[in-house]
Each structure stands twice: as C-alpha cells, then as structure tokens.
CSV table of C-alpha atoms in Angstrom, one decimal:
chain,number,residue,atom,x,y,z
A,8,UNK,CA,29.4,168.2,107.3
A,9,UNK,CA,32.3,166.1,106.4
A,10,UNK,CA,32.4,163.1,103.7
A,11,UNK,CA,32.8,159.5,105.1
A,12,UNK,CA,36.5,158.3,103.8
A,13,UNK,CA,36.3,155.2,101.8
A,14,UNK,CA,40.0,154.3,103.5
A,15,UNK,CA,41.4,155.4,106.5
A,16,UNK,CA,43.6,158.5,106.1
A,17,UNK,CA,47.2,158.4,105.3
A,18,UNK,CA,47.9,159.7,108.5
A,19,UNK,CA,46.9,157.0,110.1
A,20,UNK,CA,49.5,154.2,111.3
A,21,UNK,CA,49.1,150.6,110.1
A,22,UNK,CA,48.3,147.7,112.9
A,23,UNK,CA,51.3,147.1,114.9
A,24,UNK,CA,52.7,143.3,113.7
A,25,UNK,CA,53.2,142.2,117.1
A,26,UNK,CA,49.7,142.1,117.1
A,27,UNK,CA,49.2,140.0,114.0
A,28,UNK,CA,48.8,136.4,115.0
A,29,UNK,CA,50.3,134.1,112.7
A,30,UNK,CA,50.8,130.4,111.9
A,31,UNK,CA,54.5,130.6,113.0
A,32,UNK,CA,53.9,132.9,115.8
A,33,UNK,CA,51.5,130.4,117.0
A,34,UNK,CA,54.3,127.4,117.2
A,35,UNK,CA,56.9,130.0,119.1
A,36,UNK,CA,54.1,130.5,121.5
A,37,UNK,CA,53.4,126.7,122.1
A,38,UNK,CA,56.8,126.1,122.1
A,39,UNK,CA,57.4,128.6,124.9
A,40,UNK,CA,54.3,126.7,126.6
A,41,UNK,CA,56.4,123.8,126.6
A,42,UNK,CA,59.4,124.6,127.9
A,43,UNK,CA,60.6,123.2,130.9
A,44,UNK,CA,62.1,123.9,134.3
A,45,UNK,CA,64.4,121.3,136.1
A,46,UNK,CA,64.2,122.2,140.3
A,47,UNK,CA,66.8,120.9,142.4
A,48,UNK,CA,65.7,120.7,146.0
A,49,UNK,CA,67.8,119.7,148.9
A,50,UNK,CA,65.6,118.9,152.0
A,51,UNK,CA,68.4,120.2,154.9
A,52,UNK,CA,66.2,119.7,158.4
A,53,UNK,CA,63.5,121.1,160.5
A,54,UNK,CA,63.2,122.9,163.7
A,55,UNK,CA,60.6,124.0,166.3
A,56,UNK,CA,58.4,121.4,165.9
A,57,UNK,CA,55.4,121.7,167.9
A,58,UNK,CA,52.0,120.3,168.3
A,59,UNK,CA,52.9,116.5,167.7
A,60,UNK,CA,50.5,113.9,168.6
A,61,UNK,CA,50.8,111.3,171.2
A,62,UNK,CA,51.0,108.0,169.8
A,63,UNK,CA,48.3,105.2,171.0
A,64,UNK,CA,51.4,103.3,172.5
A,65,UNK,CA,52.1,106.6,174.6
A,66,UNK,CA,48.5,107.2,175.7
A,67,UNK,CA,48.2,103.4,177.1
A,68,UNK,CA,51.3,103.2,178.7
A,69,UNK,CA,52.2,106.7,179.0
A,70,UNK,CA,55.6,106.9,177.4
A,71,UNK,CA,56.8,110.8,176.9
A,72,UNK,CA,55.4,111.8,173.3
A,73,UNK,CA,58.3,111.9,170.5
A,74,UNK,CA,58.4,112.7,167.3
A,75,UNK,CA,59.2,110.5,164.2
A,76,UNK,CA,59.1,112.7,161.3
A,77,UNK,CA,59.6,112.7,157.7
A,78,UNK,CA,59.0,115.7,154.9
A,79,UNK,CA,57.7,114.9,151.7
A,80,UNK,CA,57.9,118.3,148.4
A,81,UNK,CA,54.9,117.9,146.0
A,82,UNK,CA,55.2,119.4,142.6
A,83,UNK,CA,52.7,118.7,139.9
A,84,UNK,CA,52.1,114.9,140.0
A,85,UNK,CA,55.4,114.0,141.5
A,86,UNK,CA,56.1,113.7,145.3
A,87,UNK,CA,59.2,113.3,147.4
A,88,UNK,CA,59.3,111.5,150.9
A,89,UNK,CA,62.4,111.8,152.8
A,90,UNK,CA,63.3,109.0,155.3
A,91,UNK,CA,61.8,109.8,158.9
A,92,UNK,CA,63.8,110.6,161.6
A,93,UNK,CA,63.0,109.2,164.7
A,94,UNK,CA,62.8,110.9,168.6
A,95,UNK,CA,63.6,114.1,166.9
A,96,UNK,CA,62.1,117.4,167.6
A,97,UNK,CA,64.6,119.2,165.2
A,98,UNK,CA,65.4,116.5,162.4
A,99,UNK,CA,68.3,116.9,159.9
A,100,UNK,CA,67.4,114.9,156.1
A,101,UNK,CA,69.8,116.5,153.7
A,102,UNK,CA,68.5,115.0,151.3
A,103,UNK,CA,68.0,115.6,147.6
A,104,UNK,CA,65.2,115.2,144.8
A,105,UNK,CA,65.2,116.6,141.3
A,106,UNK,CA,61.6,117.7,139.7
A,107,UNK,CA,60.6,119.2,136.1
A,108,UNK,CA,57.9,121.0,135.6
A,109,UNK,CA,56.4,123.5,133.5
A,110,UNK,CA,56.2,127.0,134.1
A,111,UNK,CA,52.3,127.3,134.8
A,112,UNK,CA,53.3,124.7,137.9
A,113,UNK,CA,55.4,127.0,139.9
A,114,UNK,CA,53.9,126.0,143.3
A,115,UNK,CA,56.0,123.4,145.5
A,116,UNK,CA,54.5,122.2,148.6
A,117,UNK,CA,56.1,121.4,151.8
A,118,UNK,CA,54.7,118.3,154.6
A,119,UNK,CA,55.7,117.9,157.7
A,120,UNK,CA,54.5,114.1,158.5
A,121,UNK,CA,54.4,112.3,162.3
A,122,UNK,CA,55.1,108.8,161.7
A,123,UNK,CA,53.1,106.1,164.2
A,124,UNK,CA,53.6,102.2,164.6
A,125,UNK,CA,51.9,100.4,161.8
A,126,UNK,CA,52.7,103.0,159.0
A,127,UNK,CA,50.0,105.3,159.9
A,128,UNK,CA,51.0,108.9,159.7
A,129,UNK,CA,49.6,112.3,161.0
A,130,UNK,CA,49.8,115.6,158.9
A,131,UNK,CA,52.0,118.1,161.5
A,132,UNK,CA,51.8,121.1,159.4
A,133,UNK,CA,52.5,122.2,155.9
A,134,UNK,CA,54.3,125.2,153.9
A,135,UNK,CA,54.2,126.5,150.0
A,136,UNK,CA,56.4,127.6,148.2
A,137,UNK,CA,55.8,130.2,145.4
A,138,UNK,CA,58.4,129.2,142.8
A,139,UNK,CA,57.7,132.0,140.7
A,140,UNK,CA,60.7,134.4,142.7
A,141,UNK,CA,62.7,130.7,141.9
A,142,UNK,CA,63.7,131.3,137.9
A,143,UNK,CA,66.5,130.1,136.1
A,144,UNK,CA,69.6,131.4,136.3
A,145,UNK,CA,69.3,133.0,139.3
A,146,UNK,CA,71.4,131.7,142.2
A,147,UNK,CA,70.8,128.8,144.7
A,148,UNK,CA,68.1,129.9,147.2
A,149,UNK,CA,68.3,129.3,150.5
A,150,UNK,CA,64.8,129.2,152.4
A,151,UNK,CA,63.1,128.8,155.8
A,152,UNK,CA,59.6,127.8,155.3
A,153,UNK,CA,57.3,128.5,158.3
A,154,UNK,CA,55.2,125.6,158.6
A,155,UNK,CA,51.4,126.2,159.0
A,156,UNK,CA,49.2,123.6,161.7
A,157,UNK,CA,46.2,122.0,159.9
A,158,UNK,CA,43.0,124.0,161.1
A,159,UNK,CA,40.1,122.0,162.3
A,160,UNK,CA,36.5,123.6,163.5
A,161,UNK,CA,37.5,124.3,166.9
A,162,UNK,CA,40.8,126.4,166.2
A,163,UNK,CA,43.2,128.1,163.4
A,164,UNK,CA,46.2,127.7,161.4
A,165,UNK,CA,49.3,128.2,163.5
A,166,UNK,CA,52.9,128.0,163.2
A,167,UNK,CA,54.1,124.7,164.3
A,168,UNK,CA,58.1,124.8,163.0
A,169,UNK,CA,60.1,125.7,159.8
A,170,UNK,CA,61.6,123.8,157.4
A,171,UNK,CA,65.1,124.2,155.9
A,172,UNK,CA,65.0,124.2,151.8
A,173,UNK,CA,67.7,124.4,149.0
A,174,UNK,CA,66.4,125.5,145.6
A,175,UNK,CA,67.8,125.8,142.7
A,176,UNK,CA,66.5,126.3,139.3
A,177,UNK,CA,67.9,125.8,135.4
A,178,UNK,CA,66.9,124.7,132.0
A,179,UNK,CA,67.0,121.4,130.8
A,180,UNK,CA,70.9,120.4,130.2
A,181,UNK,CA,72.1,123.3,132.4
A,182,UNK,CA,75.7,122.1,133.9
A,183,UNK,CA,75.4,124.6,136.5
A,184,UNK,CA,72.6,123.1,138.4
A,185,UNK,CA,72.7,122.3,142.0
A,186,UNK,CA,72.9,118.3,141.7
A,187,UNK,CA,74.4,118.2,138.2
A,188,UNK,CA,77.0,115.9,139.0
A,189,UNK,CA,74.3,113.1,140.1
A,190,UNK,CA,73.9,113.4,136.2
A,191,UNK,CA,70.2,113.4,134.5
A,192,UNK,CA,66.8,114.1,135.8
A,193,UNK,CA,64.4,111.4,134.7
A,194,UNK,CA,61.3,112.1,133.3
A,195,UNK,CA,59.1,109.8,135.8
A,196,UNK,CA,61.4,109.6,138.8
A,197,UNK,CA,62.3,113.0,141.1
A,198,UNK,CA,66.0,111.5,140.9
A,199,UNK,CA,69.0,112.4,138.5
A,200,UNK,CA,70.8,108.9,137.3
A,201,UNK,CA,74.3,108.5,135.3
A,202,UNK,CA,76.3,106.1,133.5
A,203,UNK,CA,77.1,103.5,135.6
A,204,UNK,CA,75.0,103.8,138.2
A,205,UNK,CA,73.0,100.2,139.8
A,206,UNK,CA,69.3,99.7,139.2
A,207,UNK,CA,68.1,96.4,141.7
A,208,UNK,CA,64.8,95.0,141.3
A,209,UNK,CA,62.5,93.0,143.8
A,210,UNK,CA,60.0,91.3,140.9
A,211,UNK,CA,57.1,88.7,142.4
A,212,UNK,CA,58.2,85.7,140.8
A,213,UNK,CA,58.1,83.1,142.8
A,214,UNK,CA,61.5,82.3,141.5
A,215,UNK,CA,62.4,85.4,142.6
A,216,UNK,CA,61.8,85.0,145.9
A,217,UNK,CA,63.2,81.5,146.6
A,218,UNK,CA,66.2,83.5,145.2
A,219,UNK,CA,65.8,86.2,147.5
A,220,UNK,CA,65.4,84.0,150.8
A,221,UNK,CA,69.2,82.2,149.6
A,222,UNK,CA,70.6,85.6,149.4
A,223,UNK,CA,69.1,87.1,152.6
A,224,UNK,CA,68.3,90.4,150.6
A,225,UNK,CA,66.0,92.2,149.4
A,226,UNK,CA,67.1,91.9,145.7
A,227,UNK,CA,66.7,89.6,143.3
A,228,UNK,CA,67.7,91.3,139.6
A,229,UNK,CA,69.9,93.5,138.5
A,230,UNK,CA,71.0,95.9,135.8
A,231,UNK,CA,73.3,99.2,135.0
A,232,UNK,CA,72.2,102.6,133.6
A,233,UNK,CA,74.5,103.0,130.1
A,234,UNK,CA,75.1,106.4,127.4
A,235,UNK,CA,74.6,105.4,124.0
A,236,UNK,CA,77.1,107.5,121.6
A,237,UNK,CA,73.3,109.7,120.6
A,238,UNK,CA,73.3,110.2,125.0
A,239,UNK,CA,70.3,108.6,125.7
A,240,UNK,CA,70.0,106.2,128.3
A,241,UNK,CA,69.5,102.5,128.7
A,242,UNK,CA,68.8,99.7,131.3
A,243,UNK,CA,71.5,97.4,130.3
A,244,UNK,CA,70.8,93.9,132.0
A,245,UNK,CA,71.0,90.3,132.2
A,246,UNK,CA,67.3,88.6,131.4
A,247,UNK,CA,66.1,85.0,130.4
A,248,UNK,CA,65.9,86.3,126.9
A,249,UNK,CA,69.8,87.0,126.8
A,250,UNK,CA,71.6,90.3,127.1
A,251,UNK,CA,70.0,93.5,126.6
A,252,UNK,CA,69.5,97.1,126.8
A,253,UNK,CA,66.3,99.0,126.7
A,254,UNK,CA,64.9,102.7,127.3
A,255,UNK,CA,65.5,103.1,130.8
A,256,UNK,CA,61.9,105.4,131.6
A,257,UNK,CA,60.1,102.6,130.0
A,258,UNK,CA,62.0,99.9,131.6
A,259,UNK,CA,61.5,101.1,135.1
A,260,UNK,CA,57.5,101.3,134.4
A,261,UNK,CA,57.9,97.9,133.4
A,262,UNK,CA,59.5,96.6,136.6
A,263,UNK,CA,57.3,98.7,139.2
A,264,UNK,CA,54.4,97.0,138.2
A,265,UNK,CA,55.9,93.8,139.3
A,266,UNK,CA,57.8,95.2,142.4
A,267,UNK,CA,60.4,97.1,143.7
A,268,UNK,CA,63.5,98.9,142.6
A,269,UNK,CA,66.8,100.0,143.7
A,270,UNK,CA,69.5,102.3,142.6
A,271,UNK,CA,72.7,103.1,143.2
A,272,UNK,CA,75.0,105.8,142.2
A,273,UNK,CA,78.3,105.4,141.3
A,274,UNK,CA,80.2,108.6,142.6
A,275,UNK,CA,83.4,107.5,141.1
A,276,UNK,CA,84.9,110.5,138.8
A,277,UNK,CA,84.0,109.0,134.9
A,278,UNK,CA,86.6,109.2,132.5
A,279,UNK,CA,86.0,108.3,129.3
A,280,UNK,CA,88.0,105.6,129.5
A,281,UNK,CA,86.0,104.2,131.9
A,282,UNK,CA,82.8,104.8,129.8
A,283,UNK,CA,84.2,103.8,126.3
A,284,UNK,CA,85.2,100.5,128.0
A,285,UNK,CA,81.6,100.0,129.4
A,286,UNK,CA,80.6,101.1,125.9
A,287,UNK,CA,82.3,98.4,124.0
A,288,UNK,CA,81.7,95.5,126.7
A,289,UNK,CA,78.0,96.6,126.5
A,290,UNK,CA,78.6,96.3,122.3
A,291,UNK,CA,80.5,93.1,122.8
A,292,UNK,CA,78.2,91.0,124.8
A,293,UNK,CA,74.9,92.0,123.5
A,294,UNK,CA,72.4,89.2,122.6
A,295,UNK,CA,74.5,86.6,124.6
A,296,UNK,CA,72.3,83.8,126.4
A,297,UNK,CA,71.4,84.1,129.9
A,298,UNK,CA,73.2,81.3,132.2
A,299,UNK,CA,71.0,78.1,131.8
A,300,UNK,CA,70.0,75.5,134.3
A,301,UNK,CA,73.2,73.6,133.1
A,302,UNK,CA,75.2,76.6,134.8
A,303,UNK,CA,73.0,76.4,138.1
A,304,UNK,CA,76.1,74.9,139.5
A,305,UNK,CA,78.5,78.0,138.7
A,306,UNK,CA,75.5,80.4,140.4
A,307,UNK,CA,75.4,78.1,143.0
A,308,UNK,CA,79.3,78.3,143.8
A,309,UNK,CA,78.7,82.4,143.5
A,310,UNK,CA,77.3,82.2,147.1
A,311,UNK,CA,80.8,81.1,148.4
A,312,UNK,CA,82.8,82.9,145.7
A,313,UNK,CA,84.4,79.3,145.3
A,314,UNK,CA,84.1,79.8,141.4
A,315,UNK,CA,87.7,79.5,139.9
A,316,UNK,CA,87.6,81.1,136.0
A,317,UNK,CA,84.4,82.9,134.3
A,318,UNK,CA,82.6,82.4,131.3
A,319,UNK,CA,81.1,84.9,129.5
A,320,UNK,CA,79.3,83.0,126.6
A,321,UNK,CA,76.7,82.9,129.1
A,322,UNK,CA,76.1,85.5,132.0
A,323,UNK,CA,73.7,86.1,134.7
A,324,UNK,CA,72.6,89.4,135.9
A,325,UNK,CA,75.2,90.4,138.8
A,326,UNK,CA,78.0,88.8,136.4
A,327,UNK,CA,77.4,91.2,133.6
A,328,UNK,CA,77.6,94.2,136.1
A,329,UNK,CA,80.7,92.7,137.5
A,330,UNK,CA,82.1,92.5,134.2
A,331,UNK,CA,81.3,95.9,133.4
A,332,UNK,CA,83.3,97.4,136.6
A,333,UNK,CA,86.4,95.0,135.4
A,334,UNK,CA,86.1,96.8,131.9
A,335,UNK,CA,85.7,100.0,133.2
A,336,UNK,CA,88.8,99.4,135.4
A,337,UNK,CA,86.9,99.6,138.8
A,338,UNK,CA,87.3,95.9,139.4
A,339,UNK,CA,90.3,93.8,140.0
A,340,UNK,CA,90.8,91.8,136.9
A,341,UNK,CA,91.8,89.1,138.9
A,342,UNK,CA,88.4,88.7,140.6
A,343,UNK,CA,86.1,86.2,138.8
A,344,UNK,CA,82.7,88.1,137.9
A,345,UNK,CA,80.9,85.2,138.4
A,346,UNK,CA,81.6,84.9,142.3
A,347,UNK,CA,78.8,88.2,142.6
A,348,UNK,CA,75.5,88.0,143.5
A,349,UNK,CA,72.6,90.9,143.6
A,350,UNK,CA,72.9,91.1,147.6
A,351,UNK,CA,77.1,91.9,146.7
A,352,UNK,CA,75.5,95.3,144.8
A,353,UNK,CA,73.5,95.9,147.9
A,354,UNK,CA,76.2,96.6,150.3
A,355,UNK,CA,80.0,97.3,150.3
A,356,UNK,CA,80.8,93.8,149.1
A,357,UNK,CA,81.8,94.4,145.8
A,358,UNK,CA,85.7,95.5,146.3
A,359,UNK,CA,85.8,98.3,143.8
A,360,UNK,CA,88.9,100.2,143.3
A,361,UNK,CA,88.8,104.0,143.8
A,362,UNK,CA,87.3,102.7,146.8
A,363,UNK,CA,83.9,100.9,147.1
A,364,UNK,CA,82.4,103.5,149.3
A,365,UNK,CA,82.3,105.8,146.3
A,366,UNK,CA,79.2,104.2,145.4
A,367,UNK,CA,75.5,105.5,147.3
A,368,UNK,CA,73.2,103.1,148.4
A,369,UNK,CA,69.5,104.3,146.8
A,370,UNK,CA,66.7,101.6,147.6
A,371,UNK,CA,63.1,102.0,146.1
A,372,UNK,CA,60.3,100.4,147.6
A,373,UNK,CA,57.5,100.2,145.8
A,374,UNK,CA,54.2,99.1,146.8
A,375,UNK,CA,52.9,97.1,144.1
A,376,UNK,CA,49.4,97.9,142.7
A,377,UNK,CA,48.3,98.4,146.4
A,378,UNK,CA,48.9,102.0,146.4
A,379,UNK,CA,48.0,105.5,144.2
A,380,UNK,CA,51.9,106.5,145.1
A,381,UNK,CA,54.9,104.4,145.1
A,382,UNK,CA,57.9,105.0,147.7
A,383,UNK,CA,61.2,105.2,146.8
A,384,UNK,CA,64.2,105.1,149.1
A,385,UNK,CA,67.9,106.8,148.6
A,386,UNK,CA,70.6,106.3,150.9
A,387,UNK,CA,73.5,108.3,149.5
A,388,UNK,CA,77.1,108.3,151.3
A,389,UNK,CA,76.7,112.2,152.3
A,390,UNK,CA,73.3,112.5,153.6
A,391,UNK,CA,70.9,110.1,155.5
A,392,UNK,CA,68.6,107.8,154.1
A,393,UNK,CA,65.3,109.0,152.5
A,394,UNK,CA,62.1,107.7,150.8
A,395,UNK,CA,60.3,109.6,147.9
A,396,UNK,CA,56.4,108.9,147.2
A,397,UNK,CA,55.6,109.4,143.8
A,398,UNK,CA,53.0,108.9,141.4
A,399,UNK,CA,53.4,107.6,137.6
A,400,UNK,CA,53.0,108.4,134.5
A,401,UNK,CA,51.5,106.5,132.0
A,402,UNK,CA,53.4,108.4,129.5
A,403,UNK,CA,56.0,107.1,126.9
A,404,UNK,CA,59.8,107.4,128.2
C-alpha cells in the first residue's frame, strides 16, 4: 500500500498559463469582444424574379402584373433600402451602404420587396448571408444569393430569383476597403461621409416651410461635414444662434427628430489645399451672427441672384457653404455667396469648378416620429437612386 503525497510529485507538470485567467487577460478578451468589422456592400441587381403579386389596380382593371421592386440588407439594428425599380422583372440598383458590426453579428439578410400604390409593399422572397466565410482581409466577394419565397400553410419555400451582392470586409480605418474613397462609415447611418460633403435638412418649423414653398424644394437648412486637425468630424452650419460646428452623429439625431435630411457627396479629388482653406474659413467665421431680419432683403434678392457684393459679418446657411467652396477654390471668386439658396445645393445649380457634376445627389427622407425605421435616400452620379430604412440609436456619437 502506497503513502498519500502531501504534494504532487516532481514529475508532474505545473498548470499550463494559458489557462490561468487573469485581470489583464480578462481586458484582452473584452477588448477582442469589442472589436469591430466595417462591411461594404454594393447591392448590383436581381434576376428571375418570380411569383410577384398582382396589384389591386391590376385585378380591377386587369392591367398585366409588373413588378416594382426594391432590396433592402439588414445587419444588427441597421437596415438598407435601395430605391425601387419600377416594371422590372430583372432590376439593376448598384448601389452602396456601409455597416459595422461586431463579430458575434455575422448574419446579413437579403429582401426582395414588391412595391404597390399607396406605399404598401409585399415581401417577394428573402436570402441570408453567413458573413462568417466574409473576414477581413480577404478579397472582395462576389455573390449570387438564391432568394427563398415566403412559405405559408398551404405550400413551401421556393426559389423565386437571385440577387447580385458585393461584399467586402476590413477593420476600422482600413484604406483598402471597397468604398474607402466615399471616406468614413458613421456610427448611426449605413453611409460613409467626408470632408466637404452637403448635409440638407427638412425641419417642421413652420418657418421652415413658408421657406420651402418660395424655394419649390424640399430643403429648407443646410450645413457641410468638416475634419478637425484631431480627424473627427463636425456639422458645420449656419443657425439662429450664429455660426457653428457640432459632433456630426449627434447632430444628425438632433435633426431627425424634427424631419428630414439630405446629403451630398462631394467627389471632387481633396487636396489639402482645398481642406486647409475650408479649415481656416471654418476657424475664421466661427461665432459670427446669423443674417437678421434687417438682411431679409439681401435673402430675398438670393432668389434672383440680383445681390451685387456679400457680407460675411452676417451669413445664412447656403452662404456659409458657398463661401466655403470659394475658399476651397471650387467656386468662382467672382460669384457672390449670398446669391445661393438650399434648393441651389439640391441640384446642379451651384457652378462649381472641377465640374459641378462631381458632386452626388444623397436625399434622406425621414419619417418623423411616425415610424420604428426612418428612410434614407442616395442618388449618387454612378449608380441609380436608392432609399435606406434604418433604425436609431439612442447612443452617444
């Protein structure tokens, strides 16, 4: 009969340390919890559509049944609508959103929506993606996703078309991504946004709308997306309190509350020429008074660009963004900033140099407090128009 030991043998090895749990292993782990994935998805088209419904309008009056489809990506808590394509049985979107998620979310989904008059929509089918097999660092992925038909009691999931997907995923800051050079990925917003691109807004003041209703446009504010020095981004903008600039995640939560917004990109190549002159005008006009009723006449004179000289001691919205494009040098300096207006922003009006169809159109509609999602609409120069549905964050910026 052998002796208990009072210690293990020599012999014996000690506990492996990768299995010893400490406080600073504990913070790596969390930390790698954390860590982020930005996904760049390009919605390209769809094909073989089948097993659309007939709208009511069809079944009264018997019109041959068409399909007006859109495809909205769902990751996490975001969603991305692209703009609906009508009388097409194979529609092309190219279009592009821009989610980050954490690794534990690695599922995308895919739905294939039938548009009817009125807004309401049927689901056609629907497709996931396991985004797992998409990691970063590996190389753009190009997918066809076979859609799946809803089941109901009487019948089973089929294949009613594909979808066309781009997907490509990095690390947070990774030049190499996919739509990079649409610059940052925001935090609340499936979009990537830069220096100098627009931001309109559609806010429900009353005053607002008198103002939209002269203009004919949807728009009734404006502001520009700046880099401070430390690279974060601002909202730089015109407001009753005077010029300003203010964290651009919080700002926008601000502003969807109270209605829509718009962006645009501005394509143009930046130099940094171009942004150190935006810089310094941004420095240089901070904290200056909004234009007062005593200047309702030079706004006034805005709508037939009949105003002669500007002034910047005071400066509406649309004049501090013209002002900015002078001092970045896409402006004629011998335009007077004060002859623009939000609706000039809108559209092709505003004569920049470099040519003004550098910058995209990107409208947001957003349906105020009415709805758990909000829509969001991009109309970019290379691809078609599109709408994203998204929900918010409560979240700081």
């Amino acid at each position: 009969m052998t002796e208990p030991l009072d210690s293990p043998p020599e012999q014996l090895p000690p506990a492996p340390e990768s299995k010893l749990v400490t406080g600073q292993s504990k913070k790596k782990q969390k930390k790698q919890k954390k860590q982020k994935i930005v996904l760049d998805v390009v919605i390209v088209e769809a094909e073989k559509i089948v097993g659309t419904k007939e709208s009511l309008f069809g079944q009264l009056f018997g019109k041959p049944s068409v399909c007006n489809s859109s495809c909205k990506v769902i990751l996490s808590d975001k969603q991305y609508v692209t703009q609906t394509v009508e009388n097409e049985l194979n529609p092309v979107w190219n279009e592009d959103c821009t989610f980050q998620y954490k690794e534990q979310h690695g599922t995308l989904r895919v739905e294939l929506r039938q548009s009817f008059a009125f807004g309401s929509m049927a689901l056609i089918g629907e497709a996931t993606v396991d985004l797992t097999a998409v990691r970063p660092g590996d190389d753009v992925t190009d997918r066809w996703c076979d859609l799946q038909s809803p089941a109901s009691e009487s019948d089973t999931a089929s294949v009613c078309g594909r979808v066309h997907l781009l997907l490509h995923a990095t690390s947070p800051g990774d030049e190499t991504a996919l739509l990079s050079h649409f610059g940052e990925p925001l935090s609340y917003l499936p979009i990537r946004v830069s220096a100098g691109d627009i931001v309109l807004f559609n806010t429900s003041y009353w005053t607002a709308a008198a103002a939209r209703m002269m203009q004919g446009t949807d728009w009734d504010h404006i502001g520009m997306i700046i880099r401070l020095p430390s690279g974060k981004l601002r909202l730089f903008e015109s407001i009753p309190d005077g010029v300003n600039r203010f964290k651009l995640n919080e700002r926008l939560r601000f502003y969807h509350r109270i209605g829509k917004i718009g962006f645009r990109r501005l394509l143009a190549v930046r130099t940094k020429e171009m942004l150190d002159g935006l810089h310094d005008f941004h420095l240089e006009v901070l904290g200056r008074p909004y234009k007062a009723l005593a200047n309702v006449l030079e706004m006034i004179r805005a709508f037939s660009s009949s105003n002669q000289t500007e002034n910047l001691e005071t400066i509406f919205c649309s004049e501090l963004l013209a002002a900015a494009f002078k001092r970045m040098g896409l402006l004629s300096p011998e335009l007077c900033a004060n002859n623009f207006l939000p609706r000039d922003f809108e559209t092709d009006r505003v004569p920049l140099l470099m040519g003004a169809h550098r910058i995209v159109r990107v409208r947001v509609c957003m349906c105020v407090r009415a709805c758990v999602g909000w829509c969001v609409q991009y109309l970019p120069v290379q691809y078609l128009p599109v709408y994203i549905r998204l929900h918010w964050s409560s979240g700081g910026p």
